[in-house]
Coordinates of N, CA and C in Angstrom, one line a residue:
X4 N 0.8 -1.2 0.0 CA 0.0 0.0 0.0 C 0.9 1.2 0.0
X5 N 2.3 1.2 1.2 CA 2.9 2.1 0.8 C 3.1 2.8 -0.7
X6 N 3.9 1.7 -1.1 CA 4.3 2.0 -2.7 C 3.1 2.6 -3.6
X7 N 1.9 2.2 -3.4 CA 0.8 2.5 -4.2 C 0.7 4.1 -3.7
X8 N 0.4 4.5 -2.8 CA 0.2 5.6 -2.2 C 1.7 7.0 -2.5
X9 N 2.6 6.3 -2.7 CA 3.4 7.0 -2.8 C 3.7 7.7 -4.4
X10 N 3.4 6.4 -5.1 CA 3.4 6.9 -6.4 C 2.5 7.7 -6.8
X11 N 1.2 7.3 -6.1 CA 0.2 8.4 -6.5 C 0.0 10.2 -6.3
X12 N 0.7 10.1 -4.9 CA 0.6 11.1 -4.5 C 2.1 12.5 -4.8
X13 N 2.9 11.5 -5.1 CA 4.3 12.4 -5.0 C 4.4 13.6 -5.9
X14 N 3.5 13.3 -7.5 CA 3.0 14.6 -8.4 C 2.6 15.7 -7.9
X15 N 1.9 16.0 -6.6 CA 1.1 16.6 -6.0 C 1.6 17.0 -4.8
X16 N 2.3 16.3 -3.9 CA 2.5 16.4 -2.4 C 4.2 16.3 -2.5
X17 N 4.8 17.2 -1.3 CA 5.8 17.0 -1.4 C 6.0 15.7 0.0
X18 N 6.5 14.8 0.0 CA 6.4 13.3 0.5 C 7.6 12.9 1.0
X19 N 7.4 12.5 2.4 CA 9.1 11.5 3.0 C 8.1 10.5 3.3
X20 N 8.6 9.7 3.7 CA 8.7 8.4 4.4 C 9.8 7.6 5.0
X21 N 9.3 6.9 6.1 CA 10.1 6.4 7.2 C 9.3 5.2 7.1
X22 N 10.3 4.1 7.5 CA 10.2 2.3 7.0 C 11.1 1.4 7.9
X23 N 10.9 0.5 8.7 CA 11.9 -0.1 9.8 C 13.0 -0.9 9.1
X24 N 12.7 -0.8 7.8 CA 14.0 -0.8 6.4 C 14.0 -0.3 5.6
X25 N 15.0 0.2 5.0 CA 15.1 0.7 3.9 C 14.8 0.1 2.6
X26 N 13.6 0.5 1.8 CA 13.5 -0.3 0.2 C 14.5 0.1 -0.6
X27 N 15.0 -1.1 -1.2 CA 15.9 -1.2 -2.4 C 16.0 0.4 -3.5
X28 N 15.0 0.6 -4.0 CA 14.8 1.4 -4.6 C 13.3 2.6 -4.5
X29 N 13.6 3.1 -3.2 CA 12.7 4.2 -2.6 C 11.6 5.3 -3.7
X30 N 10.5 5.4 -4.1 CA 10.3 6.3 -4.8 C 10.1 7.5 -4.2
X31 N 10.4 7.5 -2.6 CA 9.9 9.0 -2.1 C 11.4 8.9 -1.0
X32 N 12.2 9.9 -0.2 CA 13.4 10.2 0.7 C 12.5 9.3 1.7
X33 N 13.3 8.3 2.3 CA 12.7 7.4 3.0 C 14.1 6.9 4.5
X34 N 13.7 6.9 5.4 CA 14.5 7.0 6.7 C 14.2 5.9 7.5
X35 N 15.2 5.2 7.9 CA 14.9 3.9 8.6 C 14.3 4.4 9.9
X36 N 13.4 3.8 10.5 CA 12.8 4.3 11.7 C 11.9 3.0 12.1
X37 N 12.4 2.4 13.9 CA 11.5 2.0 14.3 C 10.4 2.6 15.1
X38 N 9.2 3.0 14.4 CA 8.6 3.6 15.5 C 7.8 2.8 16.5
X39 N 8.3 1.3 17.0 CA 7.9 1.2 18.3 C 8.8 1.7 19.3
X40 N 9.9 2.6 19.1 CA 11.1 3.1 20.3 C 10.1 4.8 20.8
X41 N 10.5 4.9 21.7 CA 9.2 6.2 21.9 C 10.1 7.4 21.7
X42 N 9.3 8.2 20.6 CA 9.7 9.4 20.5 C 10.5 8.9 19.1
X43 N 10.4 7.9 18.4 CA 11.3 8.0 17.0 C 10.9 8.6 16.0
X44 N 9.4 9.0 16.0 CA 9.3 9.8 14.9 C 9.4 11.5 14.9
X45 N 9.7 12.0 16.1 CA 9.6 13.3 16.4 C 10.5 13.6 15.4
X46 N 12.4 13.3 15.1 CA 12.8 14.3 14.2 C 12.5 14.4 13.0
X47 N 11.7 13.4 12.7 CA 11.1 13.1 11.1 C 9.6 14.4 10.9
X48 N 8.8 15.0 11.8 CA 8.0 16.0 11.4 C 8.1 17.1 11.5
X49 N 9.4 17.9 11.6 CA 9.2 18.8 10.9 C 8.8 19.7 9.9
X50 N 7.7 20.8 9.9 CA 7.2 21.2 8.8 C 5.9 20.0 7.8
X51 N 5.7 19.3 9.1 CA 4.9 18.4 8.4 C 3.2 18.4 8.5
X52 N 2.6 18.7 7.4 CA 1.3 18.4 8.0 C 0.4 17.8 7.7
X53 N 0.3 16.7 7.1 CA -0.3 15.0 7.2 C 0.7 13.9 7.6
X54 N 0.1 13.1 8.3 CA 0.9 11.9 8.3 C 0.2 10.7 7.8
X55 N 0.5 9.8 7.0 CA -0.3 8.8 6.5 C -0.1 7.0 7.1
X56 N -0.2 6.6 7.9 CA 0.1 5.8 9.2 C -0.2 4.6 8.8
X57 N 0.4 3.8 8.0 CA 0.2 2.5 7.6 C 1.4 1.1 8.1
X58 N 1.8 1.7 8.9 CA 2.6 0.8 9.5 C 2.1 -0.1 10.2
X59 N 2.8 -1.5 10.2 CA 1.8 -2.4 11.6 C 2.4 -4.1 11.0
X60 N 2.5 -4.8 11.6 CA 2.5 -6.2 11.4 C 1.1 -6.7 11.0
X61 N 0.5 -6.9 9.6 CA -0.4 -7.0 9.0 C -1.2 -8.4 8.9
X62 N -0.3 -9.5 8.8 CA -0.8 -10.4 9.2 C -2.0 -10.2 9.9
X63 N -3.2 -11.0 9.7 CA -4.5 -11.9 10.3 C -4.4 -12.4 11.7
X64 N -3.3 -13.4 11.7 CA -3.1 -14.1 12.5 C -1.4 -13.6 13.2
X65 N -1.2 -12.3 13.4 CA -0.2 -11.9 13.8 C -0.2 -12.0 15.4
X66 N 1.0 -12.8 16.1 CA 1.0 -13.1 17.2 C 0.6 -11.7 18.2
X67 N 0.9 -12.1 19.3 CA 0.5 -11.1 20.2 C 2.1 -10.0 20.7
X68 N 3.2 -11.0 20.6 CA 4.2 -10.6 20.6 C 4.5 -9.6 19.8
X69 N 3.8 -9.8 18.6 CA 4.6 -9.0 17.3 C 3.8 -7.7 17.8
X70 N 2.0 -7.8 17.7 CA 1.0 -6.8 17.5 C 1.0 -5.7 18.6
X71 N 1.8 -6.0 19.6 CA 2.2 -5.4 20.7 C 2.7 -4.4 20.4
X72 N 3.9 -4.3 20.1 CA 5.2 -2.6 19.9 C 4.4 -3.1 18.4
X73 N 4.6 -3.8 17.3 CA 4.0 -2.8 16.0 C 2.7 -2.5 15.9
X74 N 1.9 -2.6 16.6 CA 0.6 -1.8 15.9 C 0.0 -1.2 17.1
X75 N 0.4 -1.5 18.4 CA -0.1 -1.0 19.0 C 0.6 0.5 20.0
X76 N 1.8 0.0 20.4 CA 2.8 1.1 20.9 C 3.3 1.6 19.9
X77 N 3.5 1.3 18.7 CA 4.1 2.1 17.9 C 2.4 3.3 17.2
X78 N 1.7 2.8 17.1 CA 0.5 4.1 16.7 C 0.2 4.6 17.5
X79 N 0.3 4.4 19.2 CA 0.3 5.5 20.3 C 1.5 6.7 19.9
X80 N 2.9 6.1 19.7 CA 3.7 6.9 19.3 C 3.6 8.1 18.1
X81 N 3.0 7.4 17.3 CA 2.6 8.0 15.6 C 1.8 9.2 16.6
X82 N 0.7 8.9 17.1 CA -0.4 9.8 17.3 C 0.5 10.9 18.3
X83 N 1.1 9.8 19.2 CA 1.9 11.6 20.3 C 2.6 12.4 19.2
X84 N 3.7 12.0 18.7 CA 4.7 12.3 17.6 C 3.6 13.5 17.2
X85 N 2.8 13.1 16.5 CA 2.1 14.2 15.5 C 1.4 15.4 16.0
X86 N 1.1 14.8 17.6 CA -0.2 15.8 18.7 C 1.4 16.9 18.8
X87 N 2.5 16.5 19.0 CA 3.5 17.1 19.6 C 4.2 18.0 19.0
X88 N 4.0 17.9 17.5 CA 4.5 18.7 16.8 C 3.7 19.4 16.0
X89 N 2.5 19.2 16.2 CA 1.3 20.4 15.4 C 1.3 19.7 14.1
X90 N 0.9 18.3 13.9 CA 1.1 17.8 12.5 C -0.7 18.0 12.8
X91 N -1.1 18.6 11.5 CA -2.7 19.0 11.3 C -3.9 17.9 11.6
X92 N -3.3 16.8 10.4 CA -3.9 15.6 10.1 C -3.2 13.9 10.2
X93 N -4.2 13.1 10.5 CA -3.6 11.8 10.6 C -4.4 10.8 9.8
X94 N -4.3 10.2 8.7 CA -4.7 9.3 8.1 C -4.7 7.8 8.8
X95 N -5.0 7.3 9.5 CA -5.0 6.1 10.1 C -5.3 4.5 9.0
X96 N -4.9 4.2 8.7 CA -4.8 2.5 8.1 C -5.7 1.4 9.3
X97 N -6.9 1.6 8.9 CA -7.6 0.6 9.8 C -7.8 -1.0 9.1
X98 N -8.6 -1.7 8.8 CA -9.3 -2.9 8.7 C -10.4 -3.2 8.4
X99 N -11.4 -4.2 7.6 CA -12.2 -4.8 7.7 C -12.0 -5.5 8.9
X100 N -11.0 -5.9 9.3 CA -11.0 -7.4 10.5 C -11.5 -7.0 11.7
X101 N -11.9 -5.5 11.8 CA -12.1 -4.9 13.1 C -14.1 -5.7 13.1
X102 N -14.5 -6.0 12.1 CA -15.4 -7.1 12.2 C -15.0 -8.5 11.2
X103 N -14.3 -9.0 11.2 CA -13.7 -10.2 10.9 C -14.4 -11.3 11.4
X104 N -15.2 -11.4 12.2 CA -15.6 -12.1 12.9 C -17.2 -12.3 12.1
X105 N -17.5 -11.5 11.5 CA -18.9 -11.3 11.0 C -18.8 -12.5 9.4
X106 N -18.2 -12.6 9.2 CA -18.0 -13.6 8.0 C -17.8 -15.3 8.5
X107 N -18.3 -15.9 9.5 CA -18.0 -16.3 9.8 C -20.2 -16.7 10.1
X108 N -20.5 -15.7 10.2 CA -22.1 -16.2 10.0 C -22.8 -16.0 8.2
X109 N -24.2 -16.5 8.4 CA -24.6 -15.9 7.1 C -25.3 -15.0 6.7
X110 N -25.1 -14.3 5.9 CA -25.2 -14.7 4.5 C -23.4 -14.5 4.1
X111 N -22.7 -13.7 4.9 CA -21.4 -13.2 4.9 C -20.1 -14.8 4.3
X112 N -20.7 -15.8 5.2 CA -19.4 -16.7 5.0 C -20.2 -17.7 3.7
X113 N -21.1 -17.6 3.5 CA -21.4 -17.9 2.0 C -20.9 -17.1 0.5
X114 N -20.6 -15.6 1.0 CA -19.7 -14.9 -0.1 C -18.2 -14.8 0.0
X115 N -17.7 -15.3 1.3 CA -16.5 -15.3 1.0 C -15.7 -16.5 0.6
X116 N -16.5 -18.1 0.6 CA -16.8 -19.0 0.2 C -17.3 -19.2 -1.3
X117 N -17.6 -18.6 -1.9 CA -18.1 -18.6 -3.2 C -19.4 -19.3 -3.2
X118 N -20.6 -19.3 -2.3 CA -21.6 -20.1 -2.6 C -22.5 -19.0 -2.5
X119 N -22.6 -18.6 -4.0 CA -23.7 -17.4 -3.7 C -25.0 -17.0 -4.8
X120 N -25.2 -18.8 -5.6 CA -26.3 -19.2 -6.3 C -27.5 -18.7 -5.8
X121 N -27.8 -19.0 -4.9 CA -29.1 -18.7 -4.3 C -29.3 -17.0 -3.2
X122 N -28.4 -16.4 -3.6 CA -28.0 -14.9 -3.0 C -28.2 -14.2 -3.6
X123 N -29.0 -12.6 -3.4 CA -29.7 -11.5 -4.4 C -28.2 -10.3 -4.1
X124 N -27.0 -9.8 -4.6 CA -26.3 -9.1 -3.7 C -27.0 -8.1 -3.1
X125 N -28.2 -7.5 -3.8 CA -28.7 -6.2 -3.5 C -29.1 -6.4 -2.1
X126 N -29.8 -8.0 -1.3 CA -30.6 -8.3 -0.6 C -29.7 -8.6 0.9
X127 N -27.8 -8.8 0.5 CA -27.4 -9.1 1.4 C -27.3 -7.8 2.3
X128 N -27.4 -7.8 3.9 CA -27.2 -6.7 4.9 C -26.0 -6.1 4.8
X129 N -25.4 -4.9 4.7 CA -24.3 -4.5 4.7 C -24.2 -4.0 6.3
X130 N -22.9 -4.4 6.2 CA -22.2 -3.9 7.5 C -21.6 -2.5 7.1
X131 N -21.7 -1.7 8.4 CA -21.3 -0.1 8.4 C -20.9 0.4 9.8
X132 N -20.4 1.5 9.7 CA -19.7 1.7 10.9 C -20.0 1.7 12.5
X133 N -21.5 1.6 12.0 CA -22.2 1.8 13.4 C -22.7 0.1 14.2
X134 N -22.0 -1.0 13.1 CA -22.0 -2.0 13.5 C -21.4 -2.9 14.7
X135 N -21.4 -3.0 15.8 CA -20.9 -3.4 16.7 C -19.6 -4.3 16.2
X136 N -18.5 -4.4 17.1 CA -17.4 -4.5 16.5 C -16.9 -5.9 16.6
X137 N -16.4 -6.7 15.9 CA -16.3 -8.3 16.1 C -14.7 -9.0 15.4
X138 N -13.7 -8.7 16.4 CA -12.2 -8.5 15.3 C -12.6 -9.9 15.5
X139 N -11.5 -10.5 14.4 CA -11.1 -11.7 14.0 C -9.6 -12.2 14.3
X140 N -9.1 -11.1 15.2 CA -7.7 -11.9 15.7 C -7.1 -10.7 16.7
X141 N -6.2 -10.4 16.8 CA -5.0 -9.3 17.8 C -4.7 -8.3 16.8
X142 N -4.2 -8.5 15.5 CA -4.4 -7.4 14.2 C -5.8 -6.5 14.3
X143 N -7.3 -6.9 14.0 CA -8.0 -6.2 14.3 C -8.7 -5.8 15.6
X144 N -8.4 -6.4 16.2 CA -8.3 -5.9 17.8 C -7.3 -4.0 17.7
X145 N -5.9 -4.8 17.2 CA -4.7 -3.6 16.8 C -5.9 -2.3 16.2
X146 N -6.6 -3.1 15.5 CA -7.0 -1.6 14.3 C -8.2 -0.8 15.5
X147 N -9.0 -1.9 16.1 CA -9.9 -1.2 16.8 C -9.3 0.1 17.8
X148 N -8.7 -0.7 18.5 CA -7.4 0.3 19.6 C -7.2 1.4 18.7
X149 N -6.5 1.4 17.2 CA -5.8 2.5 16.4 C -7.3 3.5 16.1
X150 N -7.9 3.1 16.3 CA -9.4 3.6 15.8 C -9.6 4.8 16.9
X151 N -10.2 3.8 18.3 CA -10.0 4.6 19.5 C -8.9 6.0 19.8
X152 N -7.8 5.2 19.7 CA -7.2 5.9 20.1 C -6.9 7.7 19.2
X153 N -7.3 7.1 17.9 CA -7.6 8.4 17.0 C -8.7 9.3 17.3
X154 N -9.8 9.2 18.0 CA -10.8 9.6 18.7 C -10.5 10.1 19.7
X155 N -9.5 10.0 21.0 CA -9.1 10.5 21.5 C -8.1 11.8 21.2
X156 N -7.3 11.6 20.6 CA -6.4 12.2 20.0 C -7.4 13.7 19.4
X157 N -8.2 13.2 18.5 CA -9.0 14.0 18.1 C -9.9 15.2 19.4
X158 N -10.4 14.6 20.3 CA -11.0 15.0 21.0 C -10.5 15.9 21.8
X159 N -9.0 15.5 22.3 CA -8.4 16.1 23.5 C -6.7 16.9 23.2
X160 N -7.1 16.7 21.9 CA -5.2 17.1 21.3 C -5.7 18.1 19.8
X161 N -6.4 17.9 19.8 CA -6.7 18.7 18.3 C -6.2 18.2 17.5
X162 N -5.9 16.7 16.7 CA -5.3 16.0 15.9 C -7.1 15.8 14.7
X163 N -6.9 16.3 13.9 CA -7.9 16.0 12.6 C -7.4 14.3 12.1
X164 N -8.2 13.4 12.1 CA -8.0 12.2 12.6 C -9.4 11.7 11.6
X165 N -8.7 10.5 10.3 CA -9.4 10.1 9.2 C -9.1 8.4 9.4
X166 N -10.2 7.7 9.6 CA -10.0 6.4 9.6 C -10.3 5.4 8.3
X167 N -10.0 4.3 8.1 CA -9.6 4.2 6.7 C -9.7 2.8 7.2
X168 N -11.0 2.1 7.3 CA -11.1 0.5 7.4 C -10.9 -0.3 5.9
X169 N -9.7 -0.4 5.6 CA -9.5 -1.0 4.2 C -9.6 -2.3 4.3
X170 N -10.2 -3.1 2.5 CA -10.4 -4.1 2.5 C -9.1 -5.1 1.6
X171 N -9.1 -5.7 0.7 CA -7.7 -6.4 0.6 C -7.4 -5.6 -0.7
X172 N -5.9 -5.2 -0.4 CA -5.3 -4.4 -1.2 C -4.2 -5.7 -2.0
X173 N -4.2 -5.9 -3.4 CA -3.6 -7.2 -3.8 C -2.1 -6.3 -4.4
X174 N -0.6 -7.0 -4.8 CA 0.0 -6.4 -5.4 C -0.6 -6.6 -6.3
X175 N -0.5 -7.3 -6.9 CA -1.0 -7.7 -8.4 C -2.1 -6.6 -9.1
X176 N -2.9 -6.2 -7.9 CA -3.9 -5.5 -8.2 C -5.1 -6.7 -9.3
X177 N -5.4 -7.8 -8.9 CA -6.0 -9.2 -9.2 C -6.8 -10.0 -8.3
X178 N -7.5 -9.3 -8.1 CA -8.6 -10.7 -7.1 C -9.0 -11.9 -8.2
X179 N -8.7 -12.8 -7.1 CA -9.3 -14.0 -7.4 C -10.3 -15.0 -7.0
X180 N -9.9 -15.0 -5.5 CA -10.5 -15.8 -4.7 C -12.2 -15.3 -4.6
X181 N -12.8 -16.1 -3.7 CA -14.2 -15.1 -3.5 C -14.1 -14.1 -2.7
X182 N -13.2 -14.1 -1.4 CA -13.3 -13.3 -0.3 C -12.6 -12.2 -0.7
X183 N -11.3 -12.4 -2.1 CA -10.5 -11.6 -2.5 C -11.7 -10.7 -3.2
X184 N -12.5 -11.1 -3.8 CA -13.3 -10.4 -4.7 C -14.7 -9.6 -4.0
X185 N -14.6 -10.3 -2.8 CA -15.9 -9.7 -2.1 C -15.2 -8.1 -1.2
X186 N -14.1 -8.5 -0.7 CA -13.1 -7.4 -0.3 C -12.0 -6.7 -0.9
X187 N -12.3 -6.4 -2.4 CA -11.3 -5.8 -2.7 C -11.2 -4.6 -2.7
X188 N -10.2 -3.8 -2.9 CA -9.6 -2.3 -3.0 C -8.7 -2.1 -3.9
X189 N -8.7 -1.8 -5.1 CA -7.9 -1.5 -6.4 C -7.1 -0.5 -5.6
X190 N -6.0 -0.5 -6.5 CA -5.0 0.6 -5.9 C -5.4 1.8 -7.0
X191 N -6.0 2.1 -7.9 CA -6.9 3.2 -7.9 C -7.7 3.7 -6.8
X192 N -8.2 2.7 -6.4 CA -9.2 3.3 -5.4 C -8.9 3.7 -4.3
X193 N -7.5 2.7 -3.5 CA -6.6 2.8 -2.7 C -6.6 4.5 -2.6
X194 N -5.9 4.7 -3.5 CA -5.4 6.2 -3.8 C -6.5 7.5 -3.5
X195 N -7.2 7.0 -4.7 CA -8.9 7.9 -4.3 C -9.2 7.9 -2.7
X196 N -9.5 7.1 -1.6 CA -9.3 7.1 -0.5 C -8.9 8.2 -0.2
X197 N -7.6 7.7 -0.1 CA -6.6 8.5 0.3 C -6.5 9.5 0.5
X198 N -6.7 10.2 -0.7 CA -6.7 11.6 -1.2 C -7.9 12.0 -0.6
X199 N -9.2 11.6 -0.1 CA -9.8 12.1 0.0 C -9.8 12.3 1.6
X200 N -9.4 11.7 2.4 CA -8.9 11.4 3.7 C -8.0 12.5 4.0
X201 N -7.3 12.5 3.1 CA -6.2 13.8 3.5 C -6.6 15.4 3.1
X202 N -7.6 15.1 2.4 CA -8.1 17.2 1.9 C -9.6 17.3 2.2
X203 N -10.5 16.3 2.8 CA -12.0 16.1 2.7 C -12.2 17.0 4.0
X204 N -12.8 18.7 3.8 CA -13.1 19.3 5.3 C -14.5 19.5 4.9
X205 N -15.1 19.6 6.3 CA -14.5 19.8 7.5 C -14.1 18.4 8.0
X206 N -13.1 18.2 9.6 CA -12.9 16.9 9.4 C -11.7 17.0 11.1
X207 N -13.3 16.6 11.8 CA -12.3 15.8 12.7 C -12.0 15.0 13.6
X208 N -12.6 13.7 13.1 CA -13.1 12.5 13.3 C -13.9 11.9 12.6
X209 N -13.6 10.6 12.1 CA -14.1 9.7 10.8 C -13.3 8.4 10.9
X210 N -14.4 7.9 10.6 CA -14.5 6.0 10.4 C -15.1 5.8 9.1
X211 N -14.6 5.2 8.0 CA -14.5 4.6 6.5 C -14.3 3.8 6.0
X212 N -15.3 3.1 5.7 CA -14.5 1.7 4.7 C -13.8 2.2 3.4
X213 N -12.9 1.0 2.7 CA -12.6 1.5 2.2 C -12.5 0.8 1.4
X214 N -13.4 -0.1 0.1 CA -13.5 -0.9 -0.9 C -13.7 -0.2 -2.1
X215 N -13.5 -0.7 -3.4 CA -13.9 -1.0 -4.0 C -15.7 -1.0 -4.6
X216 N -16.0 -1.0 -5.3 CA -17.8 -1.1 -5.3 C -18.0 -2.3 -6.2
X217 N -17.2 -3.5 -5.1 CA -17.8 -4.7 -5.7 C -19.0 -5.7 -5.7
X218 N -19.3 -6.8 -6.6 CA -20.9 -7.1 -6.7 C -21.1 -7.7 -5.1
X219 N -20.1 -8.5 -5.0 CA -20.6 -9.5 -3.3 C -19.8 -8.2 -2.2
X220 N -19.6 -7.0 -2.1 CA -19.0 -6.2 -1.2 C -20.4 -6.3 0.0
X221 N -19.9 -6.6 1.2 CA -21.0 -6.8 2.3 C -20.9 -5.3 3.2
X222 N -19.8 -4.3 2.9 CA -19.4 -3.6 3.8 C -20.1 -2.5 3.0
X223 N -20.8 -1.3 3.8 CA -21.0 -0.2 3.5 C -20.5 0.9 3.5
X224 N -20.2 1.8 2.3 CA -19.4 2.8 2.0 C -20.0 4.4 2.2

């Protein structure tokens, strides 16, 4: 997602990035940085005013070890970092998984299954934000906390704070599967998001899906 986001935007925005390694061939000035160490992103915002916060141990089934310092102390970090230096806006990288759990009943685990003969899409219930929340592992658990904690931030720091429940971003940009197809996000669209997340006022606090407008999409936009 990085990469997609970077190329889209760099025509338009002037762009750094920080990465807990350095890629081979960077398309934007990019700085090794772990931000689970507290206080690692402070030298990096200067003069900055979005930050686009996609970092995290992404994995589904990401242990608890891992989702600990990456997704969880390290976006506490992201958010002080930014309250601390007057960075305007925070684009947050949330999840479907923050209801993960919801596919797992029907009509949901019949679409991401492929058995959807006897299914109207128009007729299936969409899920939206005001759906009570059902993660599917310690990653969306991660995202719910990143969610919260952006609410906060927002409330008590003056952080403009955009959430971004994305569904499966492929490289290929190729779904295949059913679940791949029921949750997908082109990296066109990716982008679209994005952009809109980062200049959409007034704006200061928001929760978003963020798919594609596909035929089995169960999630509401």
């Amino acid at each position: 997602m990085g990469r997609v986001v970077a190329a889209g935007l760099r025509e338009r925005w002037d762009i750094r990035g920080v990465d807990r390694s350095l890629p081979g061939d960077p398309l934007i000035p990019t700085q090794a940085v772990d931000l689970s160490e507290p206080g690692a992103l402070d030298p990096h915002l200067r003069g900055v005013d979005a930050v686009i916060h996609l970092a995290a141990s992404a994995s589904p089934q990401a242990p608890w070890e891992k989702v600990l310092p990456n997704n969880i102390v390290a976006t506490r970090g992201v958010f002080e970092s930014c309250a601390l230096a007057g960075v305007r806006r925070v684009v947050f990288a949330s999840s479907t998984h923050v209801l993960g759990l919801y596919e797992r009943d029907e009509p949901y685990r019949s679409i991401v299954e492929g058995r959807t003969q006897r299914l109207d899409p128009a007729a299936v219930p969409r899920l939206t934000v005001d759906t009570p929340p059902r993660p599917d592992g310690y990653y969306g658990v991660s995202k719910l906390f990143g969610e919260d904690l952006g609410r906060y931030y927002a409330g008590t720091r003056g952080l403009q704070v955009a959430c971004l429940r994305i569904g499966w971003v492929l490289e290929d940009d190729a779904p295949r599967t059913p679940r791949q197809r029921a949750l997908y996000l082109s990296h066109h669209d990716l982008l679209r998001f994005v952009e809109d997340a980062l200049t959409r006022e007034p704006l200061t606090f928001d929760v978003r899906f963020a798919l594609s407008d596909n035929r089995w999409r169960f999630h509401a936009l």
